Amino acid sequence: VLKGMIAKGYLEDTDQAKGDYLEAVHDIPIHDYLSTDLKLHKLLSSMDPTIPKYVFTAGIKSHAERCLTALGIQDLFVGIIDVKACGYESKNSRAAFKTAMRVSSVEDPRRCVFFDDCVKNLKTANEMGWRGILVGRKNRYTGEVIVCEDAENDINCIHDIPLVFPELFIQHTMDE
């Protein structure tokens, strides 16, 4: 979106202009859309603590922080890799994925497990050697079934991670 707005002259190609725009479009009432998710907190807390977890977002860090805080999971991530950290590259660009690996100090792409609801992002993840999991088997707007040949697996929602990666968890049952 940013590159298109810049190309059409709607936005200056400066960090200040891009930053201001992203702050404005992400200034939404988060708590109208998200609330504390105790099940997700318990799930993420039960993951092997030696596995660092990052948020890799097409948005900006401040927005991701607000979302994580609203969900009550802000304490469970090592860091946030946002569009600014990726030099304003789109999330589905190879450059953004390379930046995410550099920021997270990962050299072997097969050590990256990527959960996303966007087929384009999962395609790039696969091309980069990451292990991609489609989250959400239906389009949230149309209800149509999503097929992603580039994903290693798919789950209905993020709470279903143990169904595809039980080895990531200290305890294998999340229903306690």
Tab-separated table of N, CA and C in Angstrom:
chain	number	residue	atom	x	y	z
A	1	VAL	N	0.833	-1.188	0.000
A	1	VAL	CA	0.000	0.000	0.000
A	1	VAL	C	0.878	1.252	0.000
A	2	LEU	N	1.889	1.260	0.856
A	2	LEU	CA	2.753	2.440	0.929
A	2	LEU	C	3.418	2.738	-0.414
A	3	LYS	N	3.983	1.718	-1.037
A	3	LYS	CA	4.682	1.936	-2.307
A	3	LYS	C	3.730	2.471	-3.370
A	4	GLY	N	2.503	1.973	-3.389
A	4	GLY	CA	1.512	2.457	-4.344
A	4	GLY	C	1.128	3.893	-4.078
A	5	MET	N	0.975	4.254	-2.816
A	5	MET	CA	0.628	5.636	-2.471
A	5	MET	C	1.765	6.591	-2.827
A	6	ILE	N	2.982	6.134	-2.615
A	6	ILE	CA	4.146	6.959	-2.972
A	6	ILE	C	4.241	7.098	-4.487
A	7	ALA	N	4.061	5.981	-5.205
A	7	ALA	CA	4.150	5.997	-6.675
A	7	ALA	C	3.106	6.921	-7.291
A	8	LYS	N	1.917	7.004	-6.691
A	8	LYS	CA	0.856	7.857	-7.234
A	8	LYS	C	0.942	9.290	-6.715
A	9	GLY	N	1.933	9.545	-5.848
A	9	GLY	CA	2.122	10.896	-5.350
A	9	GLY	C	1.250	11.280	-4.176
A	10	TYR	N	0.583	10.323	-3.566
A	10	TYR	CA	-0.280	10.623	-2.420
A	10	TYR	C	0.499	10.748	-1.117
A	11	LEU	N	1.739	10.248	-1.125
A	11	LEU	CA	2.543	10.229	0.091
A	11	LEU	C	3.997	10.483	-0.271
A	12	GLU	N	4.658	11.310	0.504
A	12	GLU	CA	6.083	11.567	0.277
A	12	GLU	C	6.882	10.323	0.645
A	13	ASP	N	7.973	10.110	-0.050
A	13	ASP	CA	8.830	8.962	0.225
A	13	ASP	C	9.889	9.323	1.267
A	14	THR	N	9.405	9.682	2.453
A	14	THR	CA	10.302	9.965	3.576
A	14	THR	C	9.878	9.100	4.755
A	15	ASP	N	10.831	8.808	5.612
A	15	ASP	CA	10.508	8.014	6.799
A	15	ASP	C	9.467	8.726	7.656
A	16	GLN	N	9.577	10.049	7.756
A	16	GLN	CA	8.626	10.826	8.555
A	16	GLN	C	7.206	10.689	7.996
A	17	ALA	N	7.046	10.878	6.689
A	17	ALA	CA	5.713	10.790	6.078
A	17	ALA	C	5.145	9.383	6.204
A	18	LYS	N	5.979	8.374	5.943
A	18	LYS	CA	5.508	6.985	6.051
A	18	LYS	C	5.153	6.658	7.497
A	19	GLY	N	5.991	7.099	8.431
A	19	GLY	CA	5.719	6.851	9.845
A	19	GLY	C	4.436	7.506	10.313
A	20	ASP	N	4.234	8.770	9.914
A	20	ASP	CA	3.018	9.501	10.287
A	20	ASP	C	1.778	8.807	9.727
A	21	TYR	N	1.870	8.392	8.461
A	21	TYR	CA	0.737	7.702	7.832
A	21	TYR	C	0.416	6.407	8.586
A	22	LEU	N	1.435	5.613	8.860
A	22	LEU	CA	1.205	4.331	9.536
A	22	LEU	C	0.665	4.527	10.955
A	23	GLU	N	1.143	5.538	11.649
A	23	GLU	CA	0.603	5.833	12.988
A	23	GLU	C	-0.882	6.184	12.879
A	24	ALA	N	-1.241	6.991	11.881
A	24	ALA	CA	-2.638	7.419	11.723
A	24	ALA	C	-3.555	6.246	11.388
A	25	VAL	N	-3.143	5.384	10.450
A	25	VAL	CA	-4.041	4.286	10.057
A	25	VAL	C	-4.123	3.192	11.118
A	26	HIS	N	-3.151	3.141	12.006
A	26	HIS	CA	-3.183	2.140	13.077
A	26	HIS	C	-3.756	2.696	14.373
A	27	ASP	N	-4.215	3.929	14.342
A	27	ASP	CA	-4.805	4.548	15.523
A	27	ASP	C	-6.284	4.178	15.605
A	28	ILE	N	-6.522	2.958	16.008
A	28	ILE	CA	-7.896	2.446	16.124
A	28	ILE	C	-8.145	2.006	17.566
A	29	PRO	N	-9.407	1.939	17.972
A	29	PRO	CA	-9.724	1.506	19.342
A	29	PRO	C	-9.571	-0.025	19.474
A	30	ILE	N	-8.370	-0.454	19.777
A	30	ILE	CA	-8.032	-1.886	19.832
A	30	ILE	C	-9.025	-2.674	20.678
A	31	HIS	N	-9.394	-2.120	21.836
A	31	HIS	CA	-10.256	-2.870	22.756
A	31	HIS	C	-11.679	-3.056	22.223
A	32	ASP	N	-12.021	-2.383	21.138
A	32	ASP	CA	-13.303	-2.648	20.470
A	32	ASP	C	-13.239	-3.954	19.683
A	33	TYR	N	-12.031	-4.419	19.388
A	33	TYR	CA	-11.845	-5.591	18.541
A	33	TYR	C	-11.176	-6.769	19.250
A	34	LEU	N	-10.364	-6.475	20.247
A	34	LEU	CA	-9.602	-7.522	20.926
A	34	LEU	C	-9.811	-7.441	22.438
A	35	SER	N	-9.787	-8.593	23.072
A	35	SER	CA	-9.863	-8.635	24.534
A	35	SER	C	-8.924	-9.726	25.036
A	36	THR	N	-8.714	-9.738	26.322
A	36	THR	CA	-7.806	-10.703	26.937
A	36	THR	C	-8.182	-12.119	26.516
A	37	ASP	N	-7.175	-12.866	26.116
A	37	ASP	CA	-7.366	-14.253	25.675
A	37	ASP	C	-6.538	-15.148	26.587
A	38	LEU	N	-7.156	-15.569	27.684
A	38	LEU	CA	-6.448	-16.389	28.674
A	38	LEU	C	-6.007	-17.730	28.102
A	39	LYS	N	-6.816	-18.286	27.216
A	39	LYS	CA	-6.456	-19.558	26.599
A	39	LYS	C	-5.184	-19.411	25.754
A	40	LEU	N	-5.078	-18.314	25.007
A	40	LEU	CA	-3.892	-18.076	24.203
A	40	LEU	C	-2.678	-17.824	25.098
A	41	HIS	N	-2.872	-17.086	26.172
A	41	HIS	CA	-1.761	-16.849	27.106
A	41	HIS	C	-1.258	-18.178	27.670
A	42	LYS	N	-2.166	-19.030	28.088
A	42	LYS	CA	-1.780	-20.332	28.643
A	42	LYS	C	-1.070	-21.178	27.583
A	43	LEU	N	-1.586	-21.153	26.377
A	43	LEU	CA	-1.003	-21.921	25.281
A	43	LEU	C	0.428	-21.468	25.008
A	44	LEU	N	0.622	-20.172	24.812
A	44	LEU	CA	1.949	-19.650	24.514
A	44	LEU	C	2.904	-19.825	25.694
A	45	SER	N	2.378	-19.711	26.909
A	45	SER	CA	3.202	-19.901	28.111
A	45	SER	C	3.681	-21.334	28.259
A	46	SER	N	2.944	-22.259	27.693
A	46	SER	CA	3.306	-23.669	27.827
A	46	SER	C	4.264	-24.143	26.733
A	47	MET	N	4.630	-23.228	25.850
A	47	MET	CA	5.616	-23.579	24.818
A	47	MET	C	6.993	-23.694	25.460
A	48	ASP	N	7.841	-24.477	24.844
A	48	ASP	CA	9.217	-24.638	25.302
A	48	ASP	C	9.848	-23.251	25.446
A	49	PRO	N	10.293	-22.882	26.649
A	49	PRO	CA	10.833	-21.536	26.863
A	49	PRO	C	12.160	-21.272	26.146
A	50	THR	N	12.793	-22.309	25.633
A	50	THR	CA	14.044	-22.085	24.897
A	50	THR	C	13.789	-21.644	23.460
A	51	ILE	N	12.530	-21.668	23.048
A	51	ILE	CA	12.162	-21.243	21.694
A	51	ILE	C	11.756	-19.771	21.744
A	52	PRO	N	12.568	-18.885	21.154
A	52	PRO	CA	12.195	-17.467	21.158
A	52	PRO	C	11.028	-17.219	20.206
A	53	LYS	N	10.098	-16.398	20.648
A	53	LYS	CA	8.920	-16.084	19.847
A	53	LYS	C	8.927	-14.594	19.499
A	54	TYR	N	8.726	-14.325	18.220
A	54	TYR	CA	8.678	-12.956	17.713
A	54	TYR	C	7.347	-12.721	17.025
A	55	VAL	N	6.921	-11.474	17.026
A	55	VAL	CA	5.797	-11.049	16.198
A	55	VAL	C	6.418	-10.453	14.941
A	56	PHE	N	5.984	-10.940	13.785
A	56	PHE	CA	6.436	-10.432	12.484
A	56	PHE	C	5.198	-9.834	11.831
A	57	THR	N	5.146	-8.520	11.764
A	57	THR	CA	3.920	-7.849	11.351
A	57	THR	C	4.117	-6.881	10.195
A	58	ALA	N	3.085	-6.755	9.386
A	58	ALA	CA	3.068	-5.763	8.310
A	58	ALA	C	2.725	-4.391	8.873
A	59	GLY	N	2.333	-4.348	10.127
A	59	GLY	CA	1.992	-3.095	10.787
A	59	GLY	C	3.202	-2.500	11.485
A	60	ILE	N	2.915	-1.576	12.372
A	60	ILE	CA	3.980	-0.912	13.122
A	60	ILE	C	4.041	-1.467	14.540
A	61	LYS	N	5.207	-1.319	15.132
A	61	LYS	CA	5.464	-1.884	16.457
A	61	LYS	C	4.451	-1.411	17.497
A	62	SER	N	4.156	-0.115	17.518
A	62	SER	CA	3.229	0.404	18.538
A	62	SER	C	1.850	-0.241	18.417
A	63	HIS	N	1.412	-0.489	17.205
A	63	HIS	CA	0.115	-1.155	16.999
A	63	HIS	C	0.182	-2.603	17.486
A	64	ALA	N	1.258	-3.296	17.141
A	64	ALA	CA	1.424	-4.685	17.596
A	64	ALA	C	1.465	-4.744	19.121
A	65	GLU	N	2.160	-3.804	19.734
A	65	GLU	CA	2.229	-3.769	21.204
A	65	GLU	C	0.839	-3.583	21.810
A	66	ARG	N	0.049	-2.699	21.219
A	66	ARG	CA	-1.317	-2.477	21.713
A	66	ARG	C	-2.168	-3.730	21.558
A	67	CYS	N	-2.008	-4.446	20.442
A	67	CYS	CA	-2.754	-5.693	20.227
A	67	CYS	C	-2.335	-6.757	21.239
A	68	LEU	N	-1.034	-6.920	21.411
A	68	LEU	CA	-0.536	-7.916	22.363
A	68	LEU	C	-1.005	-7.604	23.779
A	69	THR	N	-0.991	-6.328	24.147
A	69	THR	CA	-1.452	-5.918	25.478
A	69	THR	C	-2.941	-6.204	25.629
A	70	ALA	N	-3.727	-5.890	24.615
A	70	ALA	CA	-5.172	-6.151	24.675
A	70	ALA	C	-5.453	-7.643	24.841
A	71	LEU	N	-4.661	-8.474	24.185
A	71	LEU	CA	-4.826	-9.935	24.289
A	71	LEU	C	-4.246	-10.487	25.590
A	72	GLY	N	-3.414	-9.702	26.267
A	72	GLY	CA	-2.795	-10.143	27.509
A	72	GLY	C	-1.612	-11.066	27.285
A	73	ILE	N	-0.937	-10.928	26.147
A	73	ILE	CA	0.195	-11.814	25.825
A	73	ILE	C	1.476	-11.031	25.544
A	74	GLN	N	1.509	-9.762	25.924
A	74	GLN	CA	2.652	-8.908	25.621
A	74	GLN	C	3.949	-9.388	26.253
A	75	ASP	N	3.865	-10.157	27.308
A	75	ASP	CA	5.062	-10.623	28.015
A	75	ASP	C	5.653	-11.904	27.433
A	76	LEU	N	5.068	-12.426	26.371
A	76	LEU	CA	5.466	-13.746	25.875
A	76	LEU	C	6.317	-13.710	24.607
A	77	PHE	N	6.683	-12.527	24.156
A	77	PHE	CA	7.447	-12.403	22.920
A	77	PHE	C	8.775	-11.706	23.179
A	78	VAL	N	9.802	-12.169	22.490
A	78	VAL	CA	11.138	-11.593	22.595
A	78	VAL	C	11.173	-10.228	21.929
A	79	GLY	N	10.465	-10.095	20.821
A	79	GLY	CA	10.484	-8.841	20.092
A	79	GLY	C	9.429	-8.776	19.014
A	80	ILE	N	9.360	-7.608	18.410
A	80	ILE	CA	8.408	-7.344	17.325
A	80	ILE	C	9.209	-6.875	16.118
A	81	ILE	N	9.009	-7.537	15.005
A	81	ILE	CA	9.651	-7.159	13.750
A	81	ILE	C	8.562	-6.533	12.889
A	82	ASP	N	8.627	-5.213	12.767
A	82	ASP	CA	7.546	-4.503	12.076
A	82	ASP	C	7.983	-3.987	10.712
A	83	VAL	N	7.067	-3.312	10.047
A	83	VAL	CA	7.320	-2.797	8.703
A	83	VAL	C	8.475	-1.790	8.690
A	84	LYS	N	8.641	-1.049	9.756
A	84	LYS	CA	9.757	-0.098	9.826
A	84	LYS	C	11.079	-0.845	9.901
A	85	ALA	N	11.146	-1.886	10.729
A	85	ALA	CA	12.370	-2.689	10.847
A	85	ALA	C	12.734	-3.320	9.507
A	86	CYS	N	11.720	-3.567	8.685
A	86	CYS	CA	11.927	-4.196	7.370
A	86	CYS	C	12.116	-3.163	6.266
A	87	GLY	N	12.419	-1.942	6.622
A	87	GLY	CA	12.668	-0.904	5.625
A	87	GLY	C	11.446	-0.576	4.789
A	88	TYR	N	10.268	-0.714	5.388
A	88	TYR	CA	8.990	-0.446	4.732
A	88	TYR	C	8.709	-1.394	3.566
A	89	GLU	N	9.389	-2.528	3.550
A	89	GLU	CA	9.085	-3.569	2.561
A	89	GLU	C	7.768	-4.231	2.948
A	90	SER	N	7.030	-4.738	1.969
A	90	SER	CA	5.799	-5.452	2.291
A	90	SER	C	6.160	-6.753	2.999
A	91	LYS	N	5.265	-7.223	3.829
A	91	LYS	CA	5.539	-8.424	4.616
A	91	LYS	C	5.803	-9.622	3.721
A	92	ASN	N	5.213	-9.653	2.539
A	92	ASN	CA	5.408	-10.820	1.672
A	92	ASN	C	6.640	-10.700	0.772
A	93	SER	N	7.503	-9.738	1.049
A	93	SER	CA	8.732	-9.624	0.263
A	93	SER	C	9.835	-10.484	0.873
A	94	ARG	N	10.690	-10.978	0.027
A	94	ARG	CA	11.834	-11.771	0.498
A	94	ARG	C	12.727	-10.928	1.412
A	95	ALA	N	12.851	-9.649	1.102
A	95	ALA	CA	13.682	-8.761	1.921
A	95	ALA	C	13.158	-8.684	3.353
A	96	ALA	N	11.840	-8.630	3.517
A	96	ALA	CA	11.258	-8.573	4.863
A	96	ALA	C	11.570	-9.855	5.637
A	97	PHE	N	11.482	-10.994	4.968
A	97	PHE	CA	11.782	-12.262	5.627
A	97	PHE	C	13.268	-12.358	5.995
A	98	LYS	N	14.120	-11.845	5.129
A	98	LYS	CA	15.555	-11.830	5.441
A	98	LYS	C	15.826	-10.944	6.655
A	99	THR	N	15.151	-9.813	6.714
A	99	THR	CA	15.300	-8.920	7.860
A	99	THR	C	14.820	-9.615	9.129
A	100	ALA	N	13.693	-10.300	9.053
A	100	ALA	CA	13.174	-11.007	10.231
A	100	ALA	C	14.183	-12.038	10.737
A	101	MET	N	14.838	-12.739	9.827
A	101	MET	CA	15.854	-13.717	10.235
A	101	MET	C	17.051	-13.018	10.867
A	102	ARG	N	17.462	-11.916	10.284
A	102	ARG	CA	18.612	-11.182	10.825
A	102	ARG	C	18.298	-10.654	12.223
A	103	VAL	N	17.131	-10.021	12.385
A	103	VAL	CA	16.741	-9.451	13.672
A	103	VAL	C	16.622	-10.530	14.745
A	104	SER	N	16.113	-11.685	14.365
A	104	SER	CA	15.935	-12.773	15.335
A	104	SER	C	17.171	-13.671	15.456
A	105	SER	N	18.232	-13.312	14.749
A	105	SER	CA	19.508	-14.059	14.801
A	105	SER	C	19.351	-15.529	14.409
A	106	VAL	N	18.540	-15.775	13.400
A	106	VAL	CA	18.351	-17.136	12.902
A	106	VAL	C	19.068	-17.266	11.563
A	107	GLU	N	19.910	-18.274	11.459
A	107	GLU	CA	20.624	-18.513	10.204
A	107	GLU	C	19.963	-19.598	9.367
A	108	ASP	N	19.408	-20.608	10.022
A	108	ASP	CA	18.766	-21.724	9.332
A	108	ASP	C	17.269	-21.440	9.194
A	109	PRO	N	16.789	-21.179	7.982
A	109	PRO	CA	15.372	-20.835	7.814
A	109	PRO	C	14.416	-21.939	8.267
A	110	ARG	N	14.844	-23.182	8.274
A	110	ARG	CA	13.953	-24.273	8.715
A	110	ARG	C	13.664	-24.194	10.215
A	111	ARG	N	14.390	-23.338	10.919
A	111	ARG	CA	14.132	-23.138	12.351
A	111	ARG	C	13.022	-22.116	12.578
A	112	CYS	N	12.559	-21.496	11.494
A	112	CYS	CA	11.489	-20.499	11.584
A	112	CYS	C	10.146	-21.170	11.311
A	113	VAL	N	9.255	-21.081	12.283
A	113	VAL	CA	7.886	-21.567	12.112
A	113	VAL	C	7.011	-20.322	12.073
A	114	PHE	N	6.277	-20.185	10.987
A	114	PHE	CA	5.544	-18.960	10.672
A	114	PHE	C	4.056	-19.252	10.612
A	115	PHE	N	3.292	-18.595	11.469
A	115	PHE	CA	1.837	-18.750	11.503
A	115	PHE	C	1.222	-17.490	10.917
A	116	ASP	N	0.408	-17.634	9.862
A	116	ASP	CA	-0.152	-16.463	9.199
A	116	ASP	C	-1.461	-16.832	8.518
A	117	ASP	N	-2.280	-15.820	8.251
A	117	ASP	CA	-3.554	-16.042	7.564
A	117	ASP	C	-3.517	-15.587	6.114
A	118	CYS	N	-2.356	-15.180	5.632
A	118	CYS	CA	-2.224	-14.648	4.282
A	118	CYS	C	-1.438	-15.604	3.381
A	119	VAL	N	-2.074	-16.044	2.315
A	119	VAL	CA	-1.460	-16.991	1.380
A	119	VAL	C	-0.187	-16.407	0.765
A	120	LYS	N	-0.196	-15.116	0.416
A	120	LYS	CA	0.999	-14.489	-0.164
A	120	LYS	C	2.183	-14.555	0.797
A	121	ASN	N	1.926	-14.276	2.065
A	121	ASN	CA	3.002	-14.326	3.059
A	121	ASN	C	3.525	-15.746	3.222
A	122	LEU	N	2.627	-16.711	3.215
A	122	LEU	CA	3.032	-18.111	3.365
A	122	LEU	C	3.805	-18.602	2.145
A	123	LYS	N	3.473	-18.088	0.976
A	123	LYS	CA	4.222	-18.446	-0.230
A	123	LYS	C	5.673	-17.994	-0.099
A	124	THR	N	5.854	-16.745	0.333
A	124	THR	CA	7.215	-16.237	0.512
A	124	THR	C	7.933	-17.003	1.610
A	125	ALA	N	7.243	-17.291	2.693
A	125	ALA	CA	7.848	-18.071	3.784
A	125	ALA	C	8.371	-19.397	3.247
A	126	ASN	N	7.567	-20.067	2.444
A	126	ASN	CA	7.952	-21.351	1.867
A	126	ASN	C	9.165	-21.183	0.945
A	127	GLU	N	9.139	-20.149	0.119
A	127	GLU	CA	10.257	-19.891	-0.787
A	127	GLU	C	11.556	-19.625	-0.023
A	128	MET	N	11.431	-19.055	1.157
A	128	MET	CA	12.598	-18.734	1.975
A	128	MET	C	13.056	-19.922	2.828
A	129	GLY	N	12.274	-21.012	2.802
A	129	GLY	CA	12.642	-22.195	3.576
A	129	GLY	C	12.040	-22.249	4.963
A	130	TRP	N	11.138	-21.322	5.272
A	130	TRP	CA	10.467	-21.329	6.565
A	130	TRP	C	9.369	-22.391	6.568
A	131	ARG	N	8.990	-22.809	7.741
A	131	ARG	CA	7.866	-23.723	7.906
A	131	ARG	C	6.617	-22.864	8.140
A	132	GLY	N	5.688	-22.890	7.212
A	132	GLY	CA	4.516	-22.028	7.285
A	132	GLY	C	3.252	-22.782	7.623
A	133	ILE	N	2.447	-22.183	8.488
A	133	ILE	CA	1.161	-22.752	8.890
A	133	ILE	C	0.076	-21.721	8.601
A	134	LEU	N	-0.905	-22.116	7.811
A	134	LEU	CA	-2.053	-21.249	7.542
A	134	LEU	C	-2.960	-21.247	8.767
A	135	VAL	N	-3.248	-20.057	9.274
A	135	VAL	CA	-4.155	-19.914	10.416
A	135	VAL	C	-5.469	-19.362	9.891
A	136	GLY	N	-6.502	-20.189	9.960
A	136	GLY	CA	-7.812	-19.806	9.440
A	136	GLY	C	-8.041	-20.446	8.092
A	137	ARG	N	-8.926	-21.398	8.050
A	137	ARG	CA	-9.175	-22.134	6.805
A	137	ARG	C	-10.246	-21.481	5.942
A	138	LYS	N	-10.847	-20.407	6.460
A	138	LYS	CA	-11.875	-19.700	5.696
A	138	LYS	C	-11.552	-18.218	5.661
A	139	ASN	N	-11.830	-17.599	4.521
A	139	ASN	CA	-11.630	-16.172	4.356
A	139	ASN	C	-12.531	-15.432	5.343
A	140	ARG	N	-11.948	-14.547	6.127
A	140	ARG	CA	-12.713	-13.862	7.176
A	140	ARG	C	-13.775	-12.920	6.622
A	141	TYR	N	-13.666	-12.534	5.354
A	141	TYR	CA	-14.635	-11.614	4.762
A	141	TYR	C	-15.703	-12.337	3.942
A	142	THR	N	-15.301	-13.384	3.208
A	142	THR	CA	-16.237	-14.062	2.302
A	142	THR	C	-16.712	-15.417	2.815
A	143	GLY	N	-15.959	-16.005	3.736
A	143	GLY	CA	-16.298	-17.338	4.233
A	143	GLY	C	-15.838	-18.460	3.310
A	144	GLU	N	-15.214	-18.095	2.186
A	144	GLU	CA	-14.726	-19.105	1.247
A	144	GLU	C	-13.546	-19.868	1.847
A	145	VAL	N	-13.449	-21.142	1.490
A	145	VAL	CA	-12.346	-21.972	1.963
A	145	VAL	C	-11.040	-21.482	1.340
A	146	ILE	N	-10.016	-21.374	2.167
A	146	ILE	CA	-8.695	-20.944	1.707
A	146	ILE	C	-7.832	-22.184	1.495
A	147	VAL	N	-7.184	-22.230	0.358
A	147	VAL	CA	-6.246	-23.299	0.065
A	147	VAL	C	-4.869	-22.666	-0.086
A	148	CYS	N	-3.890	-23.235	0.600
A	148	CYS	CA	-2.535	-22.701	0.513
A	148	CYS	C	-1.563	-23.857	0.328
A	149	GLU	N	-1.174	-24.067	-0.904
A	149	GLU	CA	-0.249	-25.154	-1.219
A	149	GLU	C	1.133	-24.920	-0.631
A	150	ASP	N	1.441	-23.684	-0.278
A	150	ASP	CA	2.754	-23.358	0.264
A	150	ASP	C	2.846	-23.547	1.772
A	151	ALA	N	1.725	-23.810	2.417
A	151	ALA	CA	1.734	-24.035	3.865
A	151	ALA	C	2.008	-25.514	4.146
A	152	GLU	N	2.796	-25.729	5.169
A	152	GLU	CA	3.083	-27.098	5.611
A	152	GLU	C	1.839	-27.743	6.204
A	153	ASN	N	1.012	-26.916	6.831
A	153	ASN	CA	-0.202	-27.403	7.470
A	153	ASN	C	-1.154	-26.227	7.623
A	154	ASP	N	-2.368	-26.496	8.094
A	154	ASP	CA	-3.309	-25.421	8.359
A	154	ASP	C	-4.100	-25.747	9.613
A	155	ILE	N	-4.536	-24.695	10.279
A	155	ILE	CA	-5.339	-24.832	11.492
A	155	ILE	C	-6.495	-23.841	11.417
A	156	ASN	N	-7.559	-24.141	12.152
A	156	ASN	CA	-8.717	-23.247	12.155
A	156	ASN	C	-8.429	-21.924	12.851
A	157	CYS	N	-7.718	-22.006	13.976
A	157	CYS	CA	-7.397	-20.801	14.729
A	157	CYS	C	-6.067	-20.997	15.456
A	158	ILE	N	-5.514	-19.916	15.961
A	158	ILE	CA	-4.199	-19.955	16.585
A	158	ILE	C	-4.167	-20.878	17.801
A	159	HIS	N	-5.305	-21.081	18.432
A	159	HIS	CA	-5.365	-21.982	19.596
A	159	HIS	C	-5.077	-23.438	19.216
A	160	ASP	N	-5.075	-23.737	17.929
A	160	ASP	CA	-4.869	-25.111	17.465
A	160	ASP	C	-3.402	-25.461	17.181
A	161	ILE	N	-2.474	-24.586	17.555
A	161	ILE	CA	-1.053	-24.862	17.309
A	161	ILE	C	-0.641	-26.254	17.789
A	162	PRO	N	-1.047	-26.699	18.987
A	162	PRO	CA	-0.601	-28.021	19.449
A	162	PRO	C	-1.038	-29.181	18.544
A	163	LEU	N	-2.050	-28.967	17.734
A	163	LEU	CA	-2.499	-30.024	16.829
A	163	LEU	C	-1.476	-30.296	15.737
A	164	VAL	N	-0.721	-29.270	15.346
A	164	VAL	CA	0.263	-29.431	14.270
A	164	VAL	C	1.701	-29.432	14.767
A	165	PHE	N	1.930	-28.915	15.971
A	165	PHE	CA	3.280	-28.870	16.533
A	165	PHE	C	3.292	-29.221	18.016
A	166	PRO	N	2.858	-30.408	18.374
A	166	PRO	CA	2.857	-30.755	19.809
A	166	PRO	C	4.254	-30.728	20.423
A	167	GLU	N	5.269	-30.940	19.599
A	167	GLU	CA	6.645	-30.971	20.103
A	167	GLU	C	7.138	-29.609	20.595
A	168	LEU	N	6.425	-28.543	20.282
A	168	LEU	CA	6.821	-27.216	20.739
A	168	LEU	C	6.414	-26.937	22.178
A	169	PHE	N	5.640	-27.845	22.756
A	169	PHE	CA	5.064	-27.598	24.067
A	169	PHE	C	5.645	-28.479	25.149
A	170	ILE	N	5.765	-27.893	26.327
A	170	ILE	CA	6.259	-28.640	27.482
A	170	ILE	C	5.228	-29.679	27.879
A	171	GLN	N	3.992	-29.280	27.961
A	171	GLN	CA	2.900	-30.226	28.226
A	171	GLN	C	2.100	-30.365	26.936
A	172	HIS	N	1.689	-31.573	26.634
A	172	HIS	CA	1.046	-31.822	25.346
A	172	HIS	C	-0.466	-31.628	25.368
A	173	THR	N	-1.053	-31.382	26.513
A	173	THR	CA	-2.490	-31.118	26.546
A	173	THR	C	-2.720	-29.706	27.033
A	174	MET	N	-3.533	-28.982	26.311
A	174	MET	CA	-3.779	-27.586	26.623
A	174	MET	C	-5.153	-27.386	27.272
A	175	ASP	N	-5.887	-28.467	27.524
A	175	ASP	CA	-7.260	-28.347	27.999
A	175	ASP	C	-7.399	-28.358	29.515
A	176	GLU	N	-6.307	-28.336	30.245
A	176	GLU	CA	-6.375	-28.393	31.694
A	176	GLU	C	-7.040	-27.170	32.269
